[in-house]
Coordinates of C-alpha atoms in Angstrom, one line a residue:
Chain A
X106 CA 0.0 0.0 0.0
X107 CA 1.0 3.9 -0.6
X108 CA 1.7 5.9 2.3
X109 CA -2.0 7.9 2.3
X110 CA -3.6 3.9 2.6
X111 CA -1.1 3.3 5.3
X112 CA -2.5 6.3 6.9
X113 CA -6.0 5.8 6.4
X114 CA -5.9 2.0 7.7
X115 CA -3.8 2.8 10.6
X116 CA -6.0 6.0 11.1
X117 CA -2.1 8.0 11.6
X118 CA -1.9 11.2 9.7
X119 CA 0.5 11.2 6.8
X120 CA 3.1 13.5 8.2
X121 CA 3.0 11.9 11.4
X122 CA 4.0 8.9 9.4
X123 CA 6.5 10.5 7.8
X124 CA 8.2 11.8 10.7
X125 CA 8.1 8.2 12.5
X126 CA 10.1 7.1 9.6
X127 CA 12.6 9.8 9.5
X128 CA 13.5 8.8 13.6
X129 CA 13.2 5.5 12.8
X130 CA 10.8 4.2 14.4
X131 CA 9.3 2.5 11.2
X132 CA 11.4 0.7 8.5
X133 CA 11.5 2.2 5.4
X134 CA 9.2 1.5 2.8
X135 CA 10.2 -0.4 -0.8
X136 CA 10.7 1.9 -3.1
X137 CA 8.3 1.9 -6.0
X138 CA 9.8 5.6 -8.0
X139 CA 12.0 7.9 -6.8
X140 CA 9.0 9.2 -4.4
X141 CA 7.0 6.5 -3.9
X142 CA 7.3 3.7 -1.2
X143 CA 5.1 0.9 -1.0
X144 CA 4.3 0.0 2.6
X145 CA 2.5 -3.8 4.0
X146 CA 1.1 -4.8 6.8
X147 CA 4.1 -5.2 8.9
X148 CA 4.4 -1.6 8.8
X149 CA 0.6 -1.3 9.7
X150 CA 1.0 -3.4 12.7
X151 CA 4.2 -1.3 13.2
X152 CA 3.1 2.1 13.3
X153 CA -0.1 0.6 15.2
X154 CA 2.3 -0.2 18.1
X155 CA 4.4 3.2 17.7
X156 CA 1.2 5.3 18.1
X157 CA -0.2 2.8 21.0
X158 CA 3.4 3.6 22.9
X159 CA 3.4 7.3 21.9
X160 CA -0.7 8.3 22.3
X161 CA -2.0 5.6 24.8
X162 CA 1.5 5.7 26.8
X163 CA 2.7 8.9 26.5
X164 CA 6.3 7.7 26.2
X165 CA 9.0 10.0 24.3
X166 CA 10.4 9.0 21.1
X167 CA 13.6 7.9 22.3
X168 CA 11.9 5.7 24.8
X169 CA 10.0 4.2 21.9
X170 CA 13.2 3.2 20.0
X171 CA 14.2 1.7 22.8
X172 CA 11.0 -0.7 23.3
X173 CA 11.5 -1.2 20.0
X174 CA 14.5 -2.2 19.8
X175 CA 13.8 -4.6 22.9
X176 CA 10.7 -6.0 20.7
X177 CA 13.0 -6.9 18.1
X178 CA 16.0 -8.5 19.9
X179 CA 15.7 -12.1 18.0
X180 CA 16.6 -14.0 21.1
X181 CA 14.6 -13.6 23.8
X182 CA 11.4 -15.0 25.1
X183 CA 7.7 -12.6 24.3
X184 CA 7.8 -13.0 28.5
X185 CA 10.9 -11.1 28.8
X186 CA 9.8 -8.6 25.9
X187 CA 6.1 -8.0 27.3
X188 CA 8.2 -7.4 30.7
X189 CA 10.5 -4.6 28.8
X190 CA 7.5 -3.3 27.7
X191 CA 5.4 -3.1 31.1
X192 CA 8.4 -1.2 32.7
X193 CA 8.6 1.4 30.1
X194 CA 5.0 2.3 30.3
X195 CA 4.8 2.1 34.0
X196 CA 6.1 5.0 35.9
X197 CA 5.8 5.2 39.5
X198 CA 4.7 8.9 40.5
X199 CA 6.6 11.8 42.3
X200 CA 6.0 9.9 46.2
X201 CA 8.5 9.7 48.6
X202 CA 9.0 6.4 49.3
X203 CA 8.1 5.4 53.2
X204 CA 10.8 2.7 54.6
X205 CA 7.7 0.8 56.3
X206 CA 6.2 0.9 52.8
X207 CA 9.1 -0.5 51.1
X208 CA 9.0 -3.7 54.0
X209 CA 5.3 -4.2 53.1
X210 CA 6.5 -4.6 49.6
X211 CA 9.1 -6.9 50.6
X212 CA 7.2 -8.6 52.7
X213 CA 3.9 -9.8 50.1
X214 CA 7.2 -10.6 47.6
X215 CA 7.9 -13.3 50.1
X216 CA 4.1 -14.3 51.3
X217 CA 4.3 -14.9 47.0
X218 CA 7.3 -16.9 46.6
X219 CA 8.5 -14.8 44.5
X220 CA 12.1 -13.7 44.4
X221 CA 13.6 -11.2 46.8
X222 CA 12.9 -7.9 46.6
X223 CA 15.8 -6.1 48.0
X224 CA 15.7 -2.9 45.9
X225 CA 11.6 -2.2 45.2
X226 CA 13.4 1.2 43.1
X227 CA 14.8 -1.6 40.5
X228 CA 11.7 -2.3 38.8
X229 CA 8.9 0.4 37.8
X230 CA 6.5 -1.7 38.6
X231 CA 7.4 -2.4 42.4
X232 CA 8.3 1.2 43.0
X233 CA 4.9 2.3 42.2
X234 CA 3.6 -0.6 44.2
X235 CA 6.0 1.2 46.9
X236 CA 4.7 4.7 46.2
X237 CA 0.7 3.9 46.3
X238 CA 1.6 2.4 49.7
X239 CA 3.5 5.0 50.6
X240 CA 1.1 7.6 49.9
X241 CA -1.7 5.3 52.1
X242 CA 0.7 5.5 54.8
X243 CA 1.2 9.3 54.6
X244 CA -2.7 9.7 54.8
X245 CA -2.6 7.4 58.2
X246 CA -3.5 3.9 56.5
X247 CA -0.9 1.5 57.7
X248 CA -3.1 -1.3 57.3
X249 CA -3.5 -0.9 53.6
X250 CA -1.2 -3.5 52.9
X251 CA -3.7 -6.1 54.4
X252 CA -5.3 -5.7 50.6
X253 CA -2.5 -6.7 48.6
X254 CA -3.2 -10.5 49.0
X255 CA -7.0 -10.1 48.1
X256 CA -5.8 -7.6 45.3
X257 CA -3.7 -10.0 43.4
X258 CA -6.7 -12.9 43.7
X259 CA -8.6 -10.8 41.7
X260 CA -6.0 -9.5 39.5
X261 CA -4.8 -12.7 38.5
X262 CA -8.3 -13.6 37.0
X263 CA -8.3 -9.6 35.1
X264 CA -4.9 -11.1 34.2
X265 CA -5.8 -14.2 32.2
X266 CA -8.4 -12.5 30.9
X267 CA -5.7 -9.4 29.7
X268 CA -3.5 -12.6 28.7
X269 CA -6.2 -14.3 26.6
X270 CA -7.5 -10.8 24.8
X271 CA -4.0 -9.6 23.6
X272 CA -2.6 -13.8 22.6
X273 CA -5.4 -14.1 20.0
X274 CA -3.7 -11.0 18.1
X275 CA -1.4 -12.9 15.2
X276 CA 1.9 -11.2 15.1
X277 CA 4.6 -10.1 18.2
X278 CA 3.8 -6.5 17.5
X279 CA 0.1 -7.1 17.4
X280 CA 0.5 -8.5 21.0
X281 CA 2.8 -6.2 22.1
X282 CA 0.7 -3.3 21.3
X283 CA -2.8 -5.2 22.4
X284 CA -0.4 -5.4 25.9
X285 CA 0.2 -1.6 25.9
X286 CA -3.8 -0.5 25.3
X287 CA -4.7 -3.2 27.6
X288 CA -2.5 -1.9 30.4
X289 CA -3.1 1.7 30.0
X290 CA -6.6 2.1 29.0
X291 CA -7.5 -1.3 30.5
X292 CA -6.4 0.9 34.1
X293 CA -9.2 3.0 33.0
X294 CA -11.5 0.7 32.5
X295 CA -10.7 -1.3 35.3
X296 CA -10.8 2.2 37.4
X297 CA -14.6 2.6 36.5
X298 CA -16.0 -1.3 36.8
X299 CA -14.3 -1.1 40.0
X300 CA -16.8 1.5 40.9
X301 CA -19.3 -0.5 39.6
X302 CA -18.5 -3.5 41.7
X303 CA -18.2 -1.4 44.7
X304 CA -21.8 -0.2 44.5
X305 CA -22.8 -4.2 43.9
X306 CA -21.3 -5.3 47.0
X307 CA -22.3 -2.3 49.3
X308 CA -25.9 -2.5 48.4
X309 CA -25.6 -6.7 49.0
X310 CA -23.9 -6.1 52.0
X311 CA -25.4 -2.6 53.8
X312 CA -28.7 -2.5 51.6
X313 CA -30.6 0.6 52.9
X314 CA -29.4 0.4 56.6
X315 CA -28.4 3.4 58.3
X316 CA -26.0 1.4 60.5
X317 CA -22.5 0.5 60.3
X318 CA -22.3 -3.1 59.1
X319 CA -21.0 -6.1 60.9
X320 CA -17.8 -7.6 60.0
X321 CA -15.8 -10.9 61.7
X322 CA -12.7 -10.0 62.6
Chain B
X146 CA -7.9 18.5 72.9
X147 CA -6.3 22.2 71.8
X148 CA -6.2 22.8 68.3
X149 CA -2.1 22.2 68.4
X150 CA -2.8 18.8 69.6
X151 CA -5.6 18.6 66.9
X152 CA -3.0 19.6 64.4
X153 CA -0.5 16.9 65.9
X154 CA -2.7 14.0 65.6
X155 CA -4.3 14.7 62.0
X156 CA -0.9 16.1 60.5
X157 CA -3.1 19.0 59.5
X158 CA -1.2 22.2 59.7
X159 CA -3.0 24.4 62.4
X160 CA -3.4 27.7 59.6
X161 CA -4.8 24.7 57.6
X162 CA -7.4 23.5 60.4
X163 CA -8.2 27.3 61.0
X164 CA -9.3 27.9 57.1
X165 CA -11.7 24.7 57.4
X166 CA -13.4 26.4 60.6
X167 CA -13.6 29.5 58.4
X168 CA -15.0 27.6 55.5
X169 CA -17.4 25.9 57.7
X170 CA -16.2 21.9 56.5
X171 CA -15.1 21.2 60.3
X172 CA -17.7 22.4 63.0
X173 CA -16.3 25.4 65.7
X174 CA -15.0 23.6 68.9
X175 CA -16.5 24.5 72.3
X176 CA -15.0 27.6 73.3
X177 CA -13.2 27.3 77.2
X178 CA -12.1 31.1 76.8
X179 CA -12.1 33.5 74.3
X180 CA -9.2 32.9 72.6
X181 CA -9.1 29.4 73.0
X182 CA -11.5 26.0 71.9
X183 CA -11.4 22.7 72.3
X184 CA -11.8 19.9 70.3
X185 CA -12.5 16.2 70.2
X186 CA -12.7 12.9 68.4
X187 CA -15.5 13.9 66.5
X188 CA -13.4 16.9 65.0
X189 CA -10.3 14.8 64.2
X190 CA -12.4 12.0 62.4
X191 CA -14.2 15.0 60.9
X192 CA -10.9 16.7 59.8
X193 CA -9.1 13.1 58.6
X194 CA -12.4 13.1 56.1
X195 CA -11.6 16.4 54.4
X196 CA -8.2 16.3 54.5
X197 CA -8.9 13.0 52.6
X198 CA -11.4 14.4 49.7
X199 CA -9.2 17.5 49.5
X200 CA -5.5 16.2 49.8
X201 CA -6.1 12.7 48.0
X202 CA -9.5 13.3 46.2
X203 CA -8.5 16.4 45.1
X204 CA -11.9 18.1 45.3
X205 CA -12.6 21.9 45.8
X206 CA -14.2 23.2 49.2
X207 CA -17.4 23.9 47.3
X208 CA -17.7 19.8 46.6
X209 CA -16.4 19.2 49.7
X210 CA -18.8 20.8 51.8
X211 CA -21.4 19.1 49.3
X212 CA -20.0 15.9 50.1
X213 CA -20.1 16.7 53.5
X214 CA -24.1 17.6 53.5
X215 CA -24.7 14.8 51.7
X216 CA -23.3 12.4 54.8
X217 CA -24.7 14.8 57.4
X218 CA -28.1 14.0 56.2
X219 CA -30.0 11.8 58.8
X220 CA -32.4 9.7 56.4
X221 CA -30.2 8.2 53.9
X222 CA -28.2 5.0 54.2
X223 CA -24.7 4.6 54.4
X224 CA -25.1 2.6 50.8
X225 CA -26.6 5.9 49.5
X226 CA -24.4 8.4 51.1
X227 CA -21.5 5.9 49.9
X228 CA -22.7 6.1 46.3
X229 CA -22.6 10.1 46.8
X230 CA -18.9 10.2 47.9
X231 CA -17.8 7.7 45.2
X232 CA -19.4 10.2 42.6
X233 CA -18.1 13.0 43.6
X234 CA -14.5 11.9 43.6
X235 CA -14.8 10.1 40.0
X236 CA -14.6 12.3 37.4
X237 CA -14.5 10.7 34.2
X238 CA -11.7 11.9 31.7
X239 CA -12.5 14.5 28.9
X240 CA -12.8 12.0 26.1
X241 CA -15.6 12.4 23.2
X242 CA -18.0 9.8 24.1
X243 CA -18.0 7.1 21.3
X244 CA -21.5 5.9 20.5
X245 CA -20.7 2.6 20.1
X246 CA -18.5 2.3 23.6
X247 CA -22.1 3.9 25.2
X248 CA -23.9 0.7 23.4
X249 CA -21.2 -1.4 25.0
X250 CA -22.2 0.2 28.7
X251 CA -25.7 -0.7 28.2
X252 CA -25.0 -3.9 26.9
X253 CA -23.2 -4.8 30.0
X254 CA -25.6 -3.4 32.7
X255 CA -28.3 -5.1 30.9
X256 CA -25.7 -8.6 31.2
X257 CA -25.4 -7.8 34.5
X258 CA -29.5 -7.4 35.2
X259 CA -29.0 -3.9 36.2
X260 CA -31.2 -1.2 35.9
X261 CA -31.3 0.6 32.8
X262 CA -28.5 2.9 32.0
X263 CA -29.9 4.7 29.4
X264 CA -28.2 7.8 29.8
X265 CA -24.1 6.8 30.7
X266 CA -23.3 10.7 31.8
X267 CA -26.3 10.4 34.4
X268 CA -23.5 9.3 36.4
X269 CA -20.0 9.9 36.9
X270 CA -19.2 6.5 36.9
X271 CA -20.9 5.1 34.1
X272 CA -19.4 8.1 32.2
X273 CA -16.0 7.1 33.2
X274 CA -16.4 3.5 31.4
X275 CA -17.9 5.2 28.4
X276 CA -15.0 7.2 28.1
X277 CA -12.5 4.6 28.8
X278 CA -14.3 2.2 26.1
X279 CA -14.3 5.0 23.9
X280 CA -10.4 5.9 24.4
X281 CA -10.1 2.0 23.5
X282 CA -12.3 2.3 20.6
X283 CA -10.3 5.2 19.2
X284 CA -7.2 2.8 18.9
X285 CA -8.8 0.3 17.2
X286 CA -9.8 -1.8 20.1
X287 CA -13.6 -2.4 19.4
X288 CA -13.2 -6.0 21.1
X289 CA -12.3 -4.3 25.1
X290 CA -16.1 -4.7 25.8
X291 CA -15.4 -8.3 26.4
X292 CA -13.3 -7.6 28.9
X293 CA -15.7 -6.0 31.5
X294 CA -17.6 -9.3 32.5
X295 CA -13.9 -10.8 33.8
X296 CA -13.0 -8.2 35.0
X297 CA -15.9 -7.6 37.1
X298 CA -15.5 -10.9 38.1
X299 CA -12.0 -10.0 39.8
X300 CA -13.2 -6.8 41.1
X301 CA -15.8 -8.2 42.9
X302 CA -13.3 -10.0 45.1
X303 CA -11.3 -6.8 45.5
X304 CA -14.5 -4.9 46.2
X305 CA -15.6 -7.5 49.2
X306 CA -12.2 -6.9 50.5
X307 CA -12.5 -3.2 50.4
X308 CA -15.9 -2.9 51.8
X309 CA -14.1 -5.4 54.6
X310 CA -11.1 -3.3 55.0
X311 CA -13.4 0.3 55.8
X312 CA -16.0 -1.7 57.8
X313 CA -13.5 -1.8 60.8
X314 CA -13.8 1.9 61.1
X315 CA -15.3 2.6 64.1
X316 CA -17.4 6.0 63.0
X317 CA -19.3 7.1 59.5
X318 CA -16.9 9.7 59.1
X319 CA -13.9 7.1 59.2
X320 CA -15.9 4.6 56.9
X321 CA -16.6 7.8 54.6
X322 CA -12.5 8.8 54.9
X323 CA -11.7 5.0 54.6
X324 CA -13.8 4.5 51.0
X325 CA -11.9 8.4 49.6
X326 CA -8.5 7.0 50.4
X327 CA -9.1 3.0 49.5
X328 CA -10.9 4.3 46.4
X329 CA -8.3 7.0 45.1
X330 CA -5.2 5.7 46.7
X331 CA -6.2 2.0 46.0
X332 CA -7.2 2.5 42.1
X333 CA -3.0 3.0 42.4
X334 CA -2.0 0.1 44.6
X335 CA -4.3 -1.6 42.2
X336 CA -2.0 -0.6 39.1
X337 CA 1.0 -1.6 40.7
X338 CA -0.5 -5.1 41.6
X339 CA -2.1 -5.6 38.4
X340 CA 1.3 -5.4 36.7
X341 CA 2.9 -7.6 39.0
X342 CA -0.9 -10.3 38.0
X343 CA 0.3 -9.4 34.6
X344 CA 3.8 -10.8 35.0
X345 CA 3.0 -13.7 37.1
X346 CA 0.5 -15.2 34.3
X347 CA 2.3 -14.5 31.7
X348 CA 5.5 -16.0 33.1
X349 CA 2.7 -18.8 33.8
X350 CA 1.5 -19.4 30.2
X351 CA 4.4 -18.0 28.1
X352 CA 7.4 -19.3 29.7
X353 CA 10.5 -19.3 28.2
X354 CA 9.0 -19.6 24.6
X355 CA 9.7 -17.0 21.5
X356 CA 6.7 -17.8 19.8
X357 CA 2.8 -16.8 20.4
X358 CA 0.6 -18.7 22.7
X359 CA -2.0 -21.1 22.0
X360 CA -5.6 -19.9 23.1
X361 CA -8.9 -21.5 22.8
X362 CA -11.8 -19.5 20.4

């Protein structure tokens, strides 16, 4: 396809397009004339995941080439490239982080299994964890950390789900950037049912009493 | 107490607890001489609140002293005057509504054997979901919808655990202040943990392999 079909299926305006190419960010086209290129769908999917990491995730273009260039390292697992991926588009915000916050961290990484956590500021993803708790902390809730067990039980089933939605896409860029608009606007989304749910299980549980309700333990 | 000691126990600066007397969101203390009031429990629980929708909810002290009427009113429930914080502190994002994502709301209330939701910006947060659906539509993602029944699914779990977690609270107020901070400050604990969901699975079903997973349908 020309360059002004590339735009229209991807929904990317031309010189946007044109700029992506001259950073790099997608491959050049074949050359059809001296000012023609002829583009295909690997450049669709492409572009696809270049505005995904740009629009949805706000990322800067050298932060892009970057993820890109993770994406197409030829040996290493999609695992360890959705995990590149994840890091770039998760930053932690502008918290302090709370010491007592950083041992609850360290502390559900060992309730898990999972692998020691020495230094939560390694990973994006466990400094934020850090920095939410954190920020509970600062507002007096010590005991937020109570929630990060029941938290991952239901995560984990959002996560298959996530999983599931982005695997049925056919190529590594095509999961990569179902991963990206899943994460980001699927916070959104998730934000809002959450809402939803909350409503549900109040009105199941308080229904239209004035009182406090009753809780074991 | 003194208001210095009122100060000391919220972490509220005293200037700051002197403007909420002014603005009328914390009620005058009993006055023991001219210059000087005193304060209880009822203040600080009272003060913990609107530090809460202010500092973490970010609301103005015109919606918080809306807020505030609404739980002050003797002949609703605590369900209803629940539902009343939860929409003032959710304020869905400035997207142009998509008509199709607003199909995609109804569709799933009417799944769900909700009431009708034939107007999504009745409500903040039906308007929020619209807009996130509509974000997801505007990148190509049509298929998100089918992700709200899982995810629901999850969130009811986190929901029971929420509703648990602010249930302990001794006092409206502090059930009121509990739901603000577990809301705001746990839509980002639940970022952090959904990433960490995210890795766990896919480390689960993708192992070490370089190629796409095999899904069912």
């Amino acid at each position: 396809m020309r360059v002004g079909e590339l735009s229209k299926r991807s929904g990317v305006p031309v010189p946007t397009i044109k700029y992506y190419l001259r950073e790099g960010l997608l491959p050049a086209g074949v050359l059809t004339s001296p000012n023609q290129a002829h583009y295909d769908d690997e450049h669709l999917r492409r572009l696809r995941l270049v505005r995904a990491l740009v629009d949805v995730g706000g990322l800067s273009i050298a932060s892009v080439r970057e993820v890109l260039a993770a994406i197409d390292t030829r040996d290493q697992s999609l695992h360890k490239k959705l995990g590149a991926v994840q890091e770039a588009i998760s930053q932690p915000g502008p918290v302090d982080l709370d010491p007592l916050a950083v041992e609850d961290v360290q502390a559900f990484f060992a309730r898990q299994g999972e692998r020691e956590c020495v230094d939560v500021t390694e990973s994006n993803v466990t400094h934020m964890l850090a920095a939410a708790l954190s920020a509970a902390r600062s507002v007096g809730h010590d005991h937020f950390r109570e929630l990060l067990d029941p938290y991952l039980e239901g995560l984990k089933i959002i996560a298959q789900a996530d999983l599931e939605y982005i695997a049925r896409r056919g190529s590594a860029d095509a999961v990569i950037e179902g991963m990206v608009v899943g994460t980001l606007i699927g916070d959104a989304v998730l934000k809002a049912v959450r809402r939803l749910a909350h409503a549900q299980v109040s009105r199941e549980v308080l229904g239209d009493s004035a009182a406090l309700p009753k809780v074991n333990g």
